[in-house]
Coordinates of C-alpha atoms and ligand atoms in Angstrom, one line a residue:
Chain A
M1 CA -19.6 4.6 -1.9
H2 CA -18.0 1.5 -3.4
P3 CA -19.6 -1.8 -2.2
L4 CA -16.6 -2.7 -0.5
G5 CA -16.5 0.3 1.4
E6 CA -20.4 -0.2 2.3
K7 CA -19.3 -3.7 3.5
Y8 CA -16.1 -3.0 5.5
I9 CA -15.5 0.8 5.9
R10 CA -16.2 2.3 9.5
K11 CA -18.4 5.0 8.0
G12 CA -18.3 7.1 11.1
T13 CA -14.5 7.7 10.6
L14 CA -14.8 9.3 7.2
P15 CA -13.6 11.1 5.4
Y16 CA -10.1 9.8 5.4
L17 CA -7.7 12.1 6.6
W18 CA -5.4 11.9 3.5
C19 CA -4.9 14.7 1.2
P20 CA -6.7 14.5 -2.3
G21 CA -4.8 12.1 -4.6
C22 CA -3.0 10.4 -1.9
G23 CA -2.0 6.8 -2.6
N24 CA -3.0 5.4 0.7
G25 CA -6.6 5.1 -0.2
I26 CA -5.7 3.0 -3.4
V27 CA -3.6 0.7 -1.0
L28 CA -6.7 0.6 1.3
H29 CA -9.0 -0.4 -1.6
A30 CA -6.7 -3.1 -2.8
T31 CA -6.4 -4.5 0.7
L32 CA -10.2 -4.6 1.0
S33 CA -10.6 -6.4 -2.3
A34 CA -7.8 -9.0 -1.2
L35 CA -9.5 -9.5 2.4
D36 CA -12.8 -9.8 0.7
E37 CA -11.6 -12.5 -1.8
L38 CA -9.9 -14.4 1.0
N39 CA -13.1 -14.1 3.2
I40 CA -11.0 -14.0 6.3
M41 CA -12.2 -10.9 8.0
D42 CA -13.0 -12.8 11.1
R43 CA -9.6 -14.0 11.5
I44 CA -7.5 -10.9 10.4
A45 CA -5.7 -8.6 12.6
L46 CA -4.5 -5.3 11.0
V47 CA -1.6 -3.3 12.7
G48 CA -0.8 0.5 11.7
G49 CA 2.1 2.6 12.8
I50 CA 2.3 6.3 13.1
G51 CA 2.4 8.3 9.8
C52 CA -0.2 8.9 7.3
S53 CA 0.1 5.3 5.9
G54 CA -0.5 4.0 9.6
W55 CA -4.0 5.0 9.4
I56 CA -5.0 2.6 6.7
P57 CA -6.2 -0.3 9.2
T58 CA -8.2 2.3 11.3
Y59 CA -10.7 2.8 8.6
I60 CA -11.6 -1.0 8.3
N61 CA -14.2 -2.7 10.4
A62 CA -11.8 -5.7 11.7
D63 CA -9.7 -6.2 14.6
T64 CA -7.1 -3.3 14.4
M65 CA -4.4 -1.8 16.5
H66 CA -2.8 1.6 15.8
V67 CA 0.5 1.5 17.6
L68 CA 3.7 3.5 18.6
H69 CA 5.8 4.9 15.7
G70 CA 8.1 2.2 14.4
R71 CA 6.8 -0.6 16.7
T72 CA 4.4 -2.3 14.2
I73 CA 6.4 -5.3 14.0
P74 CA 6.8 -6.0 17.7
F75 CA 3.2 -5.6 18.3
A76 CA 2.3 -7.8 15.5
T77 CA 4.9 -10.4 16.5
G78 CA 3.3 -10.4 20.2
L79 CA -0.2 -10.8 18.7
K80 CA 0.7 -13.7 16.2
M81 CA 2.8 -15.5 19.1
S82 CA -0.2 -15.4 21.2
D83 CA -3.1 -16.0 18.7
R84 CA -1.6 -18.4 16.2
D85 CA -4.7 -18.8 13.9
R86 CA -4.7 -15.0 13.2
K87 CA -3.4 -13.6 10.0
V88 CA -1.7 -10.4 10.9
V89 CA -1.1 -7.6 8.4
V90 CA 1.1 -4.6 9.2
F91 CA 0.7 -1.2 7.4
S92 CA 3.9 0.7 7.9
G93 CA 5.4 3.9 6.5
D94 CA 8.8 4.0 4.9
G95 CA 10.1 6.1 7.9
D96 CA 8.1 3.8 10.3
C97 CA 9.4 0.6 8.9
L98 CA 13.1 1.5 7.9
G99 CA 13.8 4.6 10.0
I100 CA 12.8 4.1 13.6
G101 CA 11.5 0.7 13.1
G102 CA 14.4 -0.7 10.9
N103 CA 15.8 -3.0 13.6
H104 CA 12.4 -4.5 14.2
F105 CA 12.0 -5.1 10.4
I106 CA 15.2 -6.9 10.0
H107 CA 14.5 -9.2 12.8
G108 CA 11.0 -9.9 11.9
A109 CA 12.3 -10.9 8.6
R110 CA 15.2 -13.0 10.0
R111 CA 12.8 -14.9 12.2
N112 CA 10.4 -15.3 9.2
I113 CA 7.5 -14.9 11.4
D114 CA 4.1 -15.5 9.6
I115 CA 3.0 -11.7 9.2
T116 CA 2.6 -9.6 6.3
V117 CA 4.1 -6.2 6.1
V118 CA 3.0 -3.7 3.6
M119 CA 5.3 -0.8 3.4
I120 CA 4.0 2.4 2.0
H121 CA 6.9 4.1 0.4
N122 CA 6.5 7.7 -0.5
Q123 CA 10.0 8.7 -0.2
I124 CA 9.5 10.9 2.7
Y125 CA 8.2 11.6 6.4
G126 CA 4.6 12.7 5.1
M127 CA 2.7 13.3 8.3
T128 CA 5.3 15.3 10.0
G129 CA 5.8 17.7 7.2
G130 CA 8.2 16.5 4.3
Q131 CA 11.4 15.5 6.2
V132 CA 14.2 13.2 4.7
A133 CA 13.5 9.4 5.0
P134 CA 15.7 6.5 4.7
T135 CA 14.1 6.2 1.3
T136 CA 14.6 9.6 0.1
P137 CA 16.7 9.7 -3.2
Y138 CA 20.1 10.7 -3.1
N139 CA 20.4 14.3 -3.8
G140 CA 16.6 14.6 -3.1
K141 CA 15.6 18.1 -1.7
T142 CA 13.2 18.1 1.2
K143 CA 12.5 20.2 4.2
T144 CA 15.6 18.8 6.1
S145 CA 17.8 18.4 3.0
P146 CA 17.1 21.7 1.4
Y147 CA 20.5 21.4 -0.5
G148 CA 20.2 17.8 -1.6
N149 CA 20.2 14.6 0.4
N150 CA 23.6 13.2 1.3
E151 CA 22.4 9.7 2.1
P152 CA 21.6 7.0 -0.6
P153 CA 18.2 5.2 0.0
F154 CA 17.7 1.7 1.1
D155 CA 16.4 -1.0 -1.1
A156 CA 13.8 -2.4 1.4
C157 CA 13.1 -5.5 -0.9
E158 CA 16.7 -6.5 -1.1
L159 CA 17.2 -5.8 2.7
A160 CA 14.0 -8.0 3.5
R161 CA 15.2 -10.8 1.4
V162 CA 18.8 -11.0 2.8
A163 CA 17.5 -10.5 6.3
G164 CA 15.5 -13.7 5.8
A165 CA 11.9 -12.8 4.6
S166 CA 10.3 -15.7 2.6
F167 CA 8.0 -13.5 0.3
V168 CA 9.1 -10.3 -1.1
A169 CA 7.2 -8.2 -3.6
R170 CA 7.0 -4.7 -4.9
W171 CA 4.3 -2.7 -6.8
T172 CA 3.1 0.9 -7.1
T173 CA -0.1 2.4 -6.7
A174 CA -0.5 2.5 -10.4
H175 CA -0.9 -1.2 -10.2
P176 CA -4.0 -1.6 -8.0
R177 CA -5.0 -4.9 -9.6
Q178 CA -1.6 -6.6 -9.2
L179 CA -1.0 -5.2 -5.6
S180 CA -4.3 -6.7 -4.5
K181 CA -3.5 -10.1 -5.9
T182 CA 0.0 -10.0 -4.3
I183 CA -1.6 -8.9 -1.0
Q184 CA -3.8 -12.0 -1.2
E185 CA -0.8 -14.2 -2.0
A186 CA 1.2 -12.6 0.9
I187 CA -1.4 -13.2 3.6
S188 CA -1.8 -16.7 2.3
H189 CA 1.9 -17.6 2.5
E190 CA 3.2 -18.8 5.8
G191 CA 6.3 -16.8 6.7
F192 CA 7.4 -13.3 6.7
S193 CA 5.9 -11.5 3.6
F194 CA 6.9 -8.1 2.7
I195 CA 5.3 -5.9 0.1
E196 CA 6.7 -2.6 -0.8
V197 CA 4.2 -0.2 -2.5
L198 CA 5.5 2.9 -4.2
T199 CA 3.0 5.6 -3.6
Q200 CA 2.4 9.2 -4.6
C201 CA 2.2 11.8 -1.8
P202 CA 1.2 15.0 -3.7
T203 CA 1.4 17.3 -0.6
Q204 CA 4.9 16.4 0.7
A205 CA 7.1 14.3 -1.6
G206 CA 5.3 15.8 -4.6
R207 CA 5.8 19.5 -3.7
V208 CA 9.4 19.3 -2.2
L209 CA 11.0 16.5 -4.2
Y210 CA 9.3 16.9 -7.6
G211 CA 7.8 20.5 -7.6
T212 CA 4.3 19.3 -8.3
A213 CA 1.3 18.3 -6.3
N214 CA -0.5 16.8 -9.2
A215 CA -1.2 13.3 -8.3
A216 CA -1.6 11.9 -11.7
K217 CA 1.6 13.3 -12.9
L218 CA 3.5 11.8 -10.0
L219 CA 1.6 8.6 -10.4
D220 CA 2.9 8.4 -14.0
M221 CA 6.4 9.1 -13.0
L222 CA 6.1 6.2 -10.5
K223 CA 4.8 3.9 -13.2
E224 CA 7.5 5.0 -15.7
S225 CA 10.2 4.3 -13.2
T226 CA 9.3 0.6 -12.7
I227 CA 9.2 -2.5 -15.1
S228 CA 7.6 -5.8 -14.3
I229 CA 10.1 -8.6 -13.5
T230 CA 8.4 -10.7 -16.3
A231 CA 8.9 -7.9 -18.9
A232 CA 12.4 -7.4 -17.6
K233 CA 13.6 -10.7 -18.8
N234 CA 13.9 -9.9 -22.3
K235 CA 15.5 -6.6 -21.9
S236 CA 19.0 -5.4 -22.1
A237 CA 20.9 -3.9 -19.3
E238 CA 20.9 -0.7 -20.9
E239 CA 17.0 -0.8 -21.2
L240 CA 16.8 -1.7 -17.7
Q241 CA 19.0 1.2 -16.5
G242 CA 17.2 3.1 -13.8
K243 CA 14.2 1.0 -13.8
L244 CA 13.0 -0.6 -10.6
L245 CA 11.6 -4.2 -10.8
V246 CA 8.0 -4.6 -9.7
G247 CA 6.2 -7.9 -9.2
K248 CA 6.9 -11.0 -7.1
L249 CA 10.6 -10.9 -6.4
Y250 CA 11.4 -13.7 -4.1
H251 CA 9.2 -16.7 -2.6
D252 CA 10.6 -19.4 -0.6
E253 CA 7.9 -21.9 0.7
C254 CA 10.2 -24.2 2.5
K255 CA 11.8 -21.9 5.0
P256 CA 10.8 -22.7 8.6
E257 CA 8.3 -20.3 10.2
F258 CA 9.0 -18.9 13.6
T259 CA 5.7 -19.3 15.5
S260 CA 5.4 -22.9 14.4
C261 CA 9.0 -23.7 15.2
Y262 CA 8.4 -22.1 18.6
Y263 CA 5.4 -24.1 19.5
R264 CA 6.6 -27.4 18.3
R265 CA 9.8 -27.1 20.4
N266 CA 7.8 -26.0 23.5
N267 CA 5.6 -29.0 23.0
A268 CA 8.5 -31.2 22.8
I269 CA 10.2 -29.7 25.9
S270 CA 6.9 -29.9 28.1
S271 CA 6.5 -33.5 27.1
L272 CA 10.0 -34.5 28.2
Chain B
M1 CA -22.3 1.7 -15.6
V2 CA -20.1 4.2 -13.6
I3 CA -21.5 5.6 -10.5
I4 CA -19.5 8.5 -8.9
D5 CA -20.6 9.3 -5.3
N6 CA -20.0 12.9 -5.0
N7 CA -20.1 12.9 -1.3
Y8 CA -16.7 11.1 -1.0
C9 CA -14.8 12.4 -4.0
K10 CA -11.9 14.8 -3.3
G11 CA -11.4 16.1 -7.0
C12 CA -8.1 14.5 -7.4
F13 CA -9.0 13.6 -11.0
L14 CA -7.1 10.4 -11.0
C15 CA -10.1 8.8 -12.4
M16 CA -10.1 11.2 -15.5
H17 CA -6.3 10.9 -16.2
Y18 CA -6.3 6.9 -16.2
C19 CA -9.7 6.2 -17.8
P20 CA -8.5 4.5 -21.2
K21 CA -11.5 5.9 -23.2
K22 CA -10.9 9.4 -21.9
I23 CA -14.6 9.7 -21.1
I24 CA -14.4 11.4 -17.6
D25 CA -14.2 15.0 -17.6
K26 CA -14.5 17.8 -14.9
S27 CA -17.9 19.2 -14.0
T28 CA -18.8 22.6 -12.8
N29 CA -20.4 20.8 -9.7
I30 CA -18.7 21.6 -6.3
N31 CA -19.4 19.0 -3.7
G32 CA -20.3 19.6 0.2
K33 CA -16.6 19.5 1.0
G34 CA -15.7 22.1 -1.7
Y35 CA -14.1 19.8 -4.2
A36 CA -14.8 20.1 -7.9
V37 CA -16.3 16.6 -9.0
P38 CA -15.8 14.6 -12.3
Y39 CA -18.7 13.3 -14.5
I40 CA -18.9 10.6 -17.2
A41 CA -19.1 12.8 -20.4
N42 CA -19.7 9.9 -22.9
P43 CA -21.1 7.1 -20.9
E44 CA -22.0 4.9 -24.1
E45 CA -18.2 4.7 -24.8
C46 CA -17.5 3.1 -21.4
S47 CA -15.9 -0.2 -21.4
N48 CA -16.6 -1.2 -17.9
C49 CA -12.8 -1.7 -17.4
K50 CA -12.9 -0.6 -13.8
T51 CA -9.7 1.3 -14.2
C52 CA -11.4 4.5 -12.6
E53 CA -13.0 2.4 -9.8
L54 CA -9.6 0.7 -8.7
I55 CA -7.5 4.1 -8.9
C56 CA -10.0 6.4 -7.0
P57 CA -8.2 6.8 -3.5
E58 CA -11.8 7.6 -1.9
L59 CA -13.7 4.5 -2.9
A60 CA -16.1 7.0 -4.6
I61 CA -16.5 5.1 -7.8
T62 CA -18.4 1.8 -8.6
V63 CA -18.5 0.4 -12.0
E64 CA -21.4 -1.9 -12.4
E65 CA -22.3 -4.5 -15.2
G66 CA -24.5 -3.2 -17.8
D67 CA -24.9 -0.1 -20.0
N68 CA -24.9 3.5 -18.7
Ligands
TPP1 C1 8.6 7.9 18.8 C2 8.2 8.9 17.9 N1 9.3 9.6 17.1 C3 8.8 10.6 16.2 C4 7.4 10.7 16.1 C5 7.2 11.9 15.0 N2 6.6 11.2 13.8 C6 5.3 11.0 13.4 S1 5.0 10.3 12.0 C7 6.6 10.4 11.6 C8 7.2 9.9 10.3 C9 6.2 9.6 9.3 O1 6.7 9.2 8.0 P1 6.3 7.7 7.5 O2 6.6 6.5 8.7 O3 7.3 7.5 6.3 O4 4.8 7.8 7.2 P2 4.1 8.7 6.1 O5 3.6 9.7 6.9 O6 5.1 9.1 5.2 O7 3.1 7.6 5.6 C10 7.5 10.9 12.6 C11 8.8 11.0 12.8 C12 6.5 9.9 16.7 N3 5.3 10.1 16.6 N4 6.8 9.2 17.6
SF4_2 S1 1.0 14.3 3.4 FE1 1.5 12.8 1.6 S2 1.3 10.7 2.5 FE2 0.3 12.3 3.9 S3 -1.8 12.2 3.4 FE3 -0.8 13.9 2.3 S4 -0.4 13.2 0.3 FE4 -0.8 11.4 1.6
SF4_3 S1 -14.9 1.8 -16.3 FE1 -13.0 2.2 -17.7 S2 -13.8 3.1 -19.6 FE2 -15.6 3.4 -18.1 S3 -15.4 5.3 -17.3 FE3 -14.1 3.9 -15.8 S4 -12.0 3.9 -16.6 FE4 -13.3 4.8 -18.2
SF4_4 S1 -10.6 9.5 -8.5 FE1 -12.1 9.5 -7.1 S2 -11.7 11.3 -5.7 FE2 -10.4 11.5 -7.4 S3 -11.6 12.7 -8.8 FE3 -12.2 10.7 -9.5 S4 -14.0 10.0 -8.1 FE4 -13.1 12.0 -7.1
MG5 MG1 6.5 7.9 4.3

């Protein structure tokens, strides 16, 4: 096994429950590299929701919580408020984060609380068998939209930004190096940081939306559907048609952070 | 040097697909979990770029400095 696995993985929990070729393992590896580079394993807390992606933290030998479906951000908020020195990182599926947990997501972003949310975007409810998600493409055929999806998907990065998040980025699992660097940067940032990771789900999204369970093909499709924000600068509107921007999309280092504001105000009140 | 840990491999062949030198191939070996595993067909051509290591979802690949 890779040295990062030897160092940080709870060996007794292996193998991962993920299907062959699933992108969740790539996100896990990128996270381990980021945590190792930052050297903060002793002051990190990792929170996972319910869904295939919610299992990411459970394999890491650190302080981890595996919580109710959609409730990662409330648990992370409580944890951060009671233990300010912690860096808290949430792993949430697109269903977990934007469906059942959508309200928590916008309010976490609005407060600009210092937590990092890594949203694993596989366009579907993977764990429960391939139902339509708030990220499923319009017209997409899933188990619960067999004639095509009537609903347009959320742009989670736009949503995070307008709701108040101070760090917003997007990558795919075809960009593992960049993803790892961005996770590092997001954890170091003080405020609500949001990273959307587009991932391949060969078993559910692959088969029902794209008619293939071939992980490499699906990952190629993901890669081809994106363009980096730096490369996009020199492209015409036509060239950018249908392309999703990846990279660091938004960063504001001056926005007040919720936990510090709360403690500052509390201290001011108690000294009255 | 590229080391593939067959115990953890799930035979997805993302490593093979993304190797820029195209030196990873399917072997006839089946691991204990029933997955066909890859092997490095032309180790001397490896550039130690680590793409296979980073794309493997199972942490099954390690690329070390030095020749194969
Ligand atoms: C309160 C509640 N409602 C519904 C479920 C059933 N459920 C489990 S996982 C899941 C959705 C998983 O999709 P997503 O969050 O996108 O994660 P993925 O499996 O795709 O990574 C649902 C609806 C549940 N466990 N708890
Ligand atoms: S169902 Fe999809 S997301 Fe879940 S483990 Fe399998 S490939 Fe991964
Ligand atoms: S290190 Fe690079 S060149 Fe060598 S096998 Fe892996 S992907 Fe191929
Ligand atoms: S990427 Fe990893 S799991 Fe997939 S075939 Fe290669 S070594 Fe095996
Ligand atoms: Mg999902």
